[in-house]
Tab-separated table of C-alpha atoms in Angstrom:
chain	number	residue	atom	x	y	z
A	1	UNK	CA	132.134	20.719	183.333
A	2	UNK	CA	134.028	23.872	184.062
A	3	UNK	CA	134.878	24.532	180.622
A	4	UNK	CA	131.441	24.048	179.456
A	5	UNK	CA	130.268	26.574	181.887
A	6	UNK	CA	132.501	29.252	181.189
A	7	UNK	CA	131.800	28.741	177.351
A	8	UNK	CA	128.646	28.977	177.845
A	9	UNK	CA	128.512	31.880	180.568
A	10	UNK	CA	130.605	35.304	179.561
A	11	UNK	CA	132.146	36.978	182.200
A	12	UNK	CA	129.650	39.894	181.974
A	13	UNK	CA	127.105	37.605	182.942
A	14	UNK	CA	128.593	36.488	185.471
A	15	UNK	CA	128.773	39.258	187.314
A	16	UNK	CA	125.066	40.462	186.830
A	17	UNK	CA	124.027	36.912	188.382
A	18	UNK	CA	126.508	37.329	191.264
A	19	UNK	CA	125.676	41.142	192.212
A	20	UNK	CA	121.961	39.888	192.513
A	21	UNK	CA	121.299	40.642	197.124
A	22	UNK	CA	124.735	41.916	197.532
A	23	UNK	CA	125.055	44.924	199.855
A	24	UNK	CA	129.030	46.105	198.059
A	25	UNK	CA	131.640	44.991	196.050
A	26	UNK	CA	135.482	45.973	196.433
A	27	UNK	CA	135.366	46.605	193.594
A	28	UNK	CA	133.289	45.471	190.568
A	29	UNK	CA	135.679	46.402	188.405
A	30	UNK	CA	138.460	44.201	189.773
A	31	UNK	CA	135.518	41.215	189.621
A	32	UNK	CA	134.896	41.560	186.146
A	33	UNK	CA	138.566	41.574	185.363
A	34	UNK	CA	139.041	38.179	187.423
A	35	UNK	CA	136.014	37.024	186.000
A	36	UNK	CA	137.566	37.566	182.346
A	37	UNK	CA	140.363	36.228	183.050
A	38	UNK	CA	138.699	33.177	184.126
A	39	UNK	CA	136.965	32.610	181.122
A	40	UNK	CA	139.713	33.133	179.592
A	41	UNK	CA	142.396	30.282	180.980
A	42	UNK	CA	139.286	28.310	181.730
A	43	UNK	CA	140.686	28.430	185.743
A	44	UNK	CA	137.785	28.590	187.808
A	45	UNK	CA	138.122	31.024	190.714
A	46	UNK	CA	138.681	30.354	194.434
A	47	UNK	CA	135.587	31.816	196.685
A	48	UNK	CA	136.357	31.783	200.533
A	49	UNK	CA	134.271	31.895	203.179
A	50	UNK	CA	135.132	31.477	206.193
A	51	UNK	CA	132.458	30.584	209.277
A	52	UNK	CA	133.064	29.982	212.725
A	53	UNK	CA	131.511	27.311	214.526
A	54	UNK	CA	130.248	29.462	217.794
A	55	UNK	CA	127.862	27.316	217.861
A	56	UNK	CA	126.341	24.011	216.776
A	57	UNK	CA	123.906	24.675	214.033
A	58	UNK	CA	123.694	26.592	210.839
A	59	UNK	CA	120.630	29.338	210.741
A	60	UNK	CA	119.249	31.079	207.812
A	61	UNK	CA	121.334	33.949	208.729
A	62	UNK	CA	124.191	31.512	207.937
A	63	UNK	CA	122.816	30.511	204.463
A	64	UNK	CA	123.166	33.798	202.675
A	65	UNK	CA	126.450	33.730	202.087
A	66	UNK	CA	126.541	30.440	201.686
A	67	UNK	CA	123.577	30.719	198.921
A	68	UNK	CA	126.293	33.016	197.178
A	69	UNK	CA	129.154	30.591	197.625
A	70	UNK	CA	126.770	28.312	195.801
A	71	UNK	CA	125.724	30.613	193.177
A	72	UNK	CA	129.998	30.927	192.461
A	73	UNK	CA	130.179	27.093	192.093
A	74	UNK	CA	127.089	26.615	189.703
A	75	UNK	CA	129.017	29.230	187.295
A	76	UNK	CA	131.813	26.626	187.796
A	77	UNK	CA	134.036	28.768	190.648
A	78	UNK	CA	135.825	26.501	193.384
A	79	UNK	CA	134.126	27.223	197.271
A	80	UNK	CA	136.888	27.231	199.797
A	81	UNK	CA	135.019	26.882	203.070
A	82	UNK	CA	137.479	28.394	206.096
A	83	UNK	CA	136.460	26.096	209.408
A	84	UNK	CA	137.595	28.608	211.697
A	85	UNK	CA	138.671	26.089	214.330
A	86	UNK	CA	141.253	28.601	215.937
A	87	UNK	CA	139.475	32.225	215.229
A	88	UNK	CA	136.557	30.689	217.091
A	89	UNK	CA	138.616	30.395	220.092
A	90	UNK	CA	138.948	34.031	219.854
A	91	UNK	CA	135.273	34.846	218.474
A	92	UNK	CA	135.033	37.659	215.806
A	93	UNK	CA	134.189	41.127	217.286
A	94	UNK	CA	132.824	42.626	214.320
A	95	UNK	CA	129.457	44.650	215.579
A	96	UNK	CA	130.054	43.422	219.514
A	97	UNK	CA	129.731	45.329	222.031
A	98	UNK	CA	131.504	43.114	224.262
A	99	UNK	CA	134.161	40.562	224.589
A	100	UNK	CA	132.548	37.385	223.785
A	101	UNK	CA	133.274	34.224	225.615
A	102	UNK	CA	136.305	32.391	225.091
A	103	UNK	CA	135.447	28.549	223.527
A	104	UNK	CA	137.865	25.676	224.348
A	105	UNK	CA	138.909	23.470	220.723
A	106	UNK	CA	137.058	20.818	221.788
A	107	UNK	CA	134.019	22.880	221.974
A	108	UNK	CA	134.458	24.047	218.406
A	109	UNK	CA	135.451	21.408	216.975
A	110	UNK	CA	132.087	19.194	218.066
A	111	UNK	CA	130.797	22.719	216.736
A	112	UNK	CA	132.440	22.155	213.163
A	113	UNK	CA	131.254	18.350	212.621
A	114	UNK	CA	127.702	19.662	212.506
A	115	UNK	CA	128.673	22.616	210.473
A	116	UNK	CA	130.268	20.248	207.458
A	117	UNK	CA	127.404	17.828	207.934
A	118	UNK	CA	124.833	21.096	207.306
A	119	UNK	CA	126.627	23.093	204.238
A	120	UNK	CA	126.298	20.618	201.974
A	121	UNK	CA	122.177	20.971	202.109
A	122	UNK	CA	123.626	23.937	200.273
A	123	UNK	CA	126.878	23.625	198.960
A	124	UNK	CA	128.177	21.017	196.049
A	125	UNK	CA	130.487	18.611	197.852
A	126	UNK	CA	132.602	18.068	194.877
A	127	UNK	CA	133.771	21.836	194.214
A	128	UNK	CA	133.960	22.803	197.951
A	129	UNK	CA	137.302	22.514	199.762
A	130	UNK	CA	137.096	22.535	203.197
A	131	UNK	CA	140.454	23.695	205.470
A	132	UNK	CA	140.616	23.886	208.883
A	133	UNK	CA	142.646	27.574	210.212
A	134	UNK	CA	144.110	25.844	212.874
A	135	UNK	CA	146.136	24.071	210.071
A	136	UNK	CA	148.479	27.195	210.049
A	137	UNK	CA	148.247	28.693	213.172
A	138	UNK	CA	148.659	26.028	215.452
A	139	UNK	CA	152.467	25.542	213.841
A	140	UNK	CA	153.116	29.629	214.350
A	141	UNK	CA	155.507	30.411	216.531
A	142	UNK	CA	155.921	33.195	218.204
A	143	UNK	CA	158.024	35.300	216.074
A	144	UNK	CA	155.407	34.281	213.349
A	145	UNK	CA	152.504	35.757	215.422
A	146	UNK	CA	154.907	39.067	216.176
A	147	UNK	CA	155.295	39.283	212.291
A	148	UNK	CA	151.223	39.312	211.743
A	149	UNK	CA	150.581	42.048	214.470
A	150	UNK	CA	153.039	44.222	213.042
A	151	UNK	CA	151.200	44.766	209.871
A	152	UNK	CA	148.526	46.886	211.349
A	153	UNK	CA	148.545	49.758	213.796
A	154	UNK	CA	146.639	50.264	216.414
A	155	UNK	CA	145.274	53.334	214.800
A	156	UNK	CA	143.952	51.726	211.902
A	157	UNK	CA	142.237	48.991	214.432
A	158	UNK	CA	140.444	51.982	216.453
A	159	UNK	CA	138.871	52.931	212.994
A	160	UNK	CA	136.242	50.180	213.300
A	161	UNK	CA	133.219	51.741	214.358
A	162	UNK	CA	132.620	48.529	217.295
A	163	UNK	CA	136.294	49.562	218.545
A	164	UNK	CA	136.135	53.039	218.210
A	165	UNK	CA	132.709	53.294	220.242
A	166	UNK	CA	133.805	50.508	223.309
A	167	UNK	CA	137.195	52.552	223.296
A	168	UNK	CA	135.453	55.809	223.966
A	169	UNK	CA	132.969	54.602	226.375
A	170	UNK	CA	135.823	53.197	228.077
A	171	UNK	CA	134.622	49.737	227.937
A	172	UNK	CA	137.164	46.799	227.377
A	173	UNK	CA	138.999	45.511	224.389
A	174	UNK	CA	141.520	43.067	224.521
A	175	UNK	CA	144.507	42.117	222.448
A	176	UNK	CA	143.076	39.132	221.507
A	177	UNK	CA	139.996	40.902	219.933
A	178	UNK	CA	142.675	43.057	217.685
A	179	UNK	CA	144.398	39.915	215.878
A	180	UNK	CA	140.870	38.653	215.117
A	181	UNK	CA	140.552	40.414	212.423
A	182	UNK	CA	144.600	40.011	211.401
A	183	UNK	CA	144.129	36.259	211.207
A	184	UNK	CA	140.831	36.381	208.877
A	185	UNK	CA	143.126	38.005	206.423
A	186	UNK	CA	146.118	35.787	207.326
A	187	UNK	CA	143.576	33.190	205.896
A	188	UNK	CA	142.924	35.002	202.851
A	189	UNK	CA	146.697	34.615	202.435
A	190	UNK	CA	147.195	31.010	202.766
A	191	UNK	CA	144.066	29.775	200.561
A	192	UNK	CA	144.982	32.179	197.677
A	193	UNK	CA	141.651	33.502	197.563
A	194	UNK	CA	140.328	35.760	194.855
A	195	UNK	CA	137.028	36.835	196.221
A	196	UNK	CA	136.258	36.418	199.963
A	197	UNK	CA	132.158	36.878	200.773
A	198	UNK	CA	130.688	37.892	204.214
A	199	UNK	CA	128.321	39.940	205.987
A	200	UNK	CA	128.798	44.056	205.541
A	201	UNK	CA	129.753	43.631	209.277
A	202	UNK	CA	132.699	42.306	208.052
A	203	UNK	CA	134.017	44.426	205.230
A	204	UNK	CA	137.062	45.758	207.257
A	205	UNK	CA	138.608	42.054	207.902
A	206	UNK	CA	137.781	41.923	204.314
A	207	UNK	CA	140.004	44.744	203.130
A	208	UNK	CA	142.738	43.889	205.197
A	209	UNK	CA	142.990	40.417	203.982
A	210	UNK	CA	143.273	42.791	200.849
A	211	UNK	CA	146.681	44.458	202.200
A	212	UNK	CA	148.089	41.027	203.406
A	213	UNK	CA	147.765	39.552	199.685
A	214	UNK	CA	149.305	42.416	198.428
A	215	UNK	CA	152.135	42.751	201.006
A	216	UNK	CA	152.551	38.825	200.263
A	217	UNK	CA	153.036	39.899	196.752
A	218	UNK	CA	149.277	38.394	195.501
A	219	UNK	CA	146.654	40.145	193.665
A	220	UNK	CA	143.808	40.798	196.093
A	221	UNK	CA	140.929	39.647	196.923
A	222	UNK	CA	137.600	40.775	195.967
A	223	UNK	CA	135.439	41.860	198.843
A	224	UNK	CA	131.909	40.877	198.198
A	225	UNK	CA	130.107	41.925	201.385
A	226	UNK	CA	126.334	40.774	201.727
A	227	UNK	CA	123.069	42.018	203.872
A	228	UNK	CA	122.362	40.995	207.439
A	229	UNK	CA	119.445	38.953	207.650
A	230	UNK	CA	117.450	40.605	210.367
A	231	UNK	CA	115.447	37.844	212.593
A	232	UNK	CA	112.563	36.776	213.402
A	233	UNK	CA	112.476	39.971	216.175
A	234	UNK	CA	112.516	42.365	212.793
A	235	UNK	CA	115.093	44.638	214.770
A	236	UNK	CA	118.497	42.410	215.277
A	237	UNK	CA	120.856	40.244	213.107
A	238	UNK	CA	119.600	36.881	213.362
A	239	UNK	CA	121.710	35.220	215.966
A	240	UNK	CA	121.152	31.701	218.411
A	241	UNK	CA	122.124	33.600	221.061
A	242	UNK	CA	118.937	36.102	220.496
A	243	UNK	CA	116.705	33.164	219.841
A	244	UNK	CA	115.373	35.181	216.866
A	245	UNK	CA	116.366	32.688	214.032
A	246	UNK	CA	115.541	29.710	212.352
A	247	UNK	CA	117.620	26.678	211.754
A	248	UNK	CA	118.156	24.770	209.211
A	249	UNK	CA	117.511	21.538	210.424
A	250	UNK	CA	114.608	22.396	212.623
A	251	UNK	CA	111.570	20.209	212.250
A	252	UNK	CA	109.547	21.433	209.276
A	253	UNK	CA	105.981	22.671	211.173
A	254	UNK	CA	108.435	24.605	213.498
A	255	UNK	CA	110.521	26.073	210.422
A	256	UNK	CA	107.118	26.810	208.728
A	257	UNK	CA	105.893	28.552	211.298
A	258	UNK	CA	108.410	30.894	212.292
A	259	UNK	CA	108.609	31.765	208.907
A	260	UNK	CA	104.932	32.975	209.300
A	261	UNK	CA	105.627	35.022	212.578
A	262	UNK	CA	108.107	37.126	210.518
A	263	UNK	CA	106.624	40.882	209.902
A	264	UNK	CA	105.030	41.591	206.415
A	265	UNK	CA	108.202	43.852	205.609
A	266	UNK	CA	110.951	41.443	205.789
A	267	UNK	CA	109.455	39.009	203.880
A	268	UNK	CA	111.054	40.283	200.095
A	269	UNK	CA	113.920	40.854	201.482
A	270	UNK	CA	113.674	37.002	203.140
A	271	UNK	CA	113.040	35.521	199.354
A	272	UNK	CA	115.735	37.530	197.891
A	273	UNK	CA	118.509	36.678	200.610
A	274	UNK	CA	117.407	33.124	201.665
A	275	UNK	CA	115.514	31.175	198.622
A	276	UNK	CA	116.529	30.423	195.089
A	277	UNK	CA	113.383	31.987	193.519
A	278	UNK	CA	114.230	33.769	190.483
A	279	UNK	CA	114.301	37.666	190.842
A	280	UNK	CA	111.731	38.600	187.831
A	281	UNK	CA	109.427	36.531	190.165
A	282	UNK	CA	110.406	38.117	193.251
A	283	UNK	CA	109.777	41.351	191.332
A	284	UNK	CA	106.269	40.427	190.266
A	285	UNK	CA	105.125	39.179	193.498
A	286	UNK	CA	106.550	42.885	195.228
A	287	UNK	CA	104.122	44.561	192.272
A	288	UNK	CA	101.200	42.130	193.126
A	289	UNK	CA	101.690	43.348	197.251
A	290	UNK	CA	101.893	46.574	196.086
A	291	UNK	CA	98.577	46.598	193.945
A	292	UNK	CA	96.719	44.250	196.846
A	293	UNK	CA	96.727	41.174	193.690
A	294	UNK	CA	98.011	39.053	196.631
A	295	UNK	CA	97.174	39.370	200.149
A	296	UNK	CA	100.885	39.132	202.926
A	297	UNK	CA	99.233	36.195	204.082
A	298	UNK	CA	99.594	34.419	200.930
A	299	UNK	CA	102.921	35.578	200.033
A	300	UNK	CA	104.834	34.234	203.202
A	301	UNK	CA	103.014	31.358	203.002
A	302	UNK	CA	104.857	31.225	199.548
A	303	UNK	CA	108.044	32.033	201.582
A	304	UNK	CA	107.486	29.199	203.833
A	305	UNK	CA	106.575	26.857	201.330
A	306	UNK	CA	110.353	27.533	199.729
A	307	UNK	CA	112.091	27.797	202.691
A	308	UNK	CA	111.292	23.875	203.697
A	309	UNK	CA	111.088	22.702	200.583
A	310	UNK	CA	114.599	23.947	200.354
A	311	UNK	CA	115.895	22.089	203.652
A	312	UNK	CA	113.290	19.581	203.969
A	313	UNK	CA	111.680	18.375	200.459
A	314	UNK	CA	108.075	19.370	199.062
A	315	UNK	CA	105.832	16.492	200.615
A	316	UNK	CA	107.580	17.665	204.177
A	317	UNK	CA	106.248	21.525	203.170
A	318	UNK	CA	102.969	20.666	202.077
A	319	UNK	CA	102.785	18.337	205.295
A	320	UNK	CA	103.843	21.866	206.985
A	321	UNK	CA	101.445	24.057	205.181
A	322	UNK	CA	98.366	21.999	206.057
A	323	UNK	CA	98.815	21.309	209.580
A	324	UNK	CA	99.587	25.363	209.642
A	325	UNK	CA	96.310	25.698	207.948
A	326	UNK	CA	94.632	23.250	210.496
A	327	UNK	CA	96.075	24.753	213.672
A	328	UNK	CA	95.580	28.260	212.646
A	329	UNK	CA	93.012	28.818	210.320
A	330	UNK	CA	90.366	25.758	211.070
A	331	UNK	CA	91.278	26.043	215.070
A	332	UNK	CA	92.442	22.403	215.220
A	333	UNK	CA	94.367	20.328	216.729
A	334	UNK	CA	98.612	20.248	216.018
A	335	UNK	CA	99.706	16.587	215.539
């Protein structure tokens, strides 16, 4: 299958389907290269991502990267998915303004069983690896951990903006919160990966998984950072924790209709990041809004209609779409 892909797919291609949403590359250059070189050995490449279960269900905040990952493995790439079972003890502190609680292993890993259960509404099972961190770093010892936390200074961790700004308003940061970011990259290391996708919030755990490859003596990584999906508030990330996001498993009249509470300007941005439609379409319908051809209304209707169809199946979306239409248009009754 791979090499019938690759045949079929140049490496220039490639890369204009994969740059489709994304916020930066480090660098493009370096993509196409790996991307030729691909083609050329007929070796697909190895994607990471790497989530950690926080908490126990995957929201559509979750799915753009993952939509990417997927986008890699229908060109015929290999997904390594990175269960962060010991960075989620830690929790990342990319964009926080505060430690964040401390979860116990048990806690994530009931966290992660639901997580591998959800991806794969996404992700194909049979060119996704799935690793578990803790597979390393729970046989470190403690000259091993000494040996990570000398690769970066102290310095260079105060250059994050979230650091920098909690150091100067003299709010706390512990040690912990430093080696985050040191055993993202570690990971990078360990799964040999060529291109690692997150949020742009995460572009500096990125690039020093970067500098660990190439202190290990391996080419680096691409970074391929992607958009924050802003929720259903229209001002923050989309985040549980907020209750400003939608879930992936929610019942479809609930995921339907928080998809028509979101504000008329998010809702492009909502089909490029979270649905499959093709971008020529996406493009037309932003022309149509833009000449009144199509009224908002009708358009995240549209947007609703994909995103449960997606999760949920067509009949369940229609099902979704009329008792909307019933409840708020014809002042029924819900179900």
């Amino acid at each position: 299958m791979h090499k019938e892909v690759f045949t079929l797919l140049p490496a220039k291609e490639q890369l204009k389907l994969l740059a489709r949403g994304v916020a930066q590359i480090v660098s493009e250059e370096e993509l196409l290269k790996k991307l030729e070189q691909s083609v050329a050995t007929n070796k697909p490449l190895r994607i990471k991502l790497g989530v950690d279960p926080t908490s126990s269900d995957i929201h559509l905040g979750h799915t753009v990267p993952l939509q990417k990952l997927r986008q890699f493995q229908d060109l015929g790439h290999t997904a390594v998915l990175i269960i962060g079972d010991y960075t989620a003890q830690i929790g990342d502190p990319s964009g926080r303004s505060a430690t964040r609680p401390r979860l116990t292993h048990d806690e994530v890993l009931a966290n992660a069983k639901t997580y591998q259960e959800q991806v794969f509404k996404i992700l194909k099972p049979e060119q996704t690896e799935i690793v578990f961190n803790g597979d390393w770093f729970s046989k470190m010892s403690f000259s091993d951990v000494a040996n990570m936390t000398s690769k970066i200074t102290v310095a260079r961790m105060l250059e994050r903006d979230d650091f920098a700004n909690r150091y100067a308003n003299n709010q706390p940061i512990s040690i912990l919160e430093f080696i985050y970011p040191l055993m993202q990259a570690t990971d990078s290391v360990k799964i040999e990966a060529d291109v690692e996708l997150g949020g742009t919030d995460q572009i500096f755990n990125i690039l020093l998984g970067r500098d660990l490859q190439r202190d290990a003596g391996m080419e680096p990584q691409i970074a391929m950072c992607l958009p924050l999906l802003v929720g259903l508030d229209g001002v923050n990330k989309m985040s549980k924790s907020l209750k400003n996001y939608i879930g992936i498993t929610e019942d479809p009249n609930e995921m339907y209709g928080k998809t028509m509470s979101l504000a008329d300007e998010l809702m492009l941005t909502y089909f490029e990041l979270v649905t499959d439609i093709d971008k020529a379409e996406i493009d037309q319908l932003k022309k149509d809004l833009e000449n009144n051809k199509i009224h908002p209304k009708e358009a995240k209707s549209k947007l609703a209609m994909q995103i449960v169809t997606q999760y949920h199946g067509k009949e369940a979306a229609i099902k979704a779409n009329e008792e909307f239409d019933n409840v708020f248009k014809a002042g029924g009754l819900p179900e």
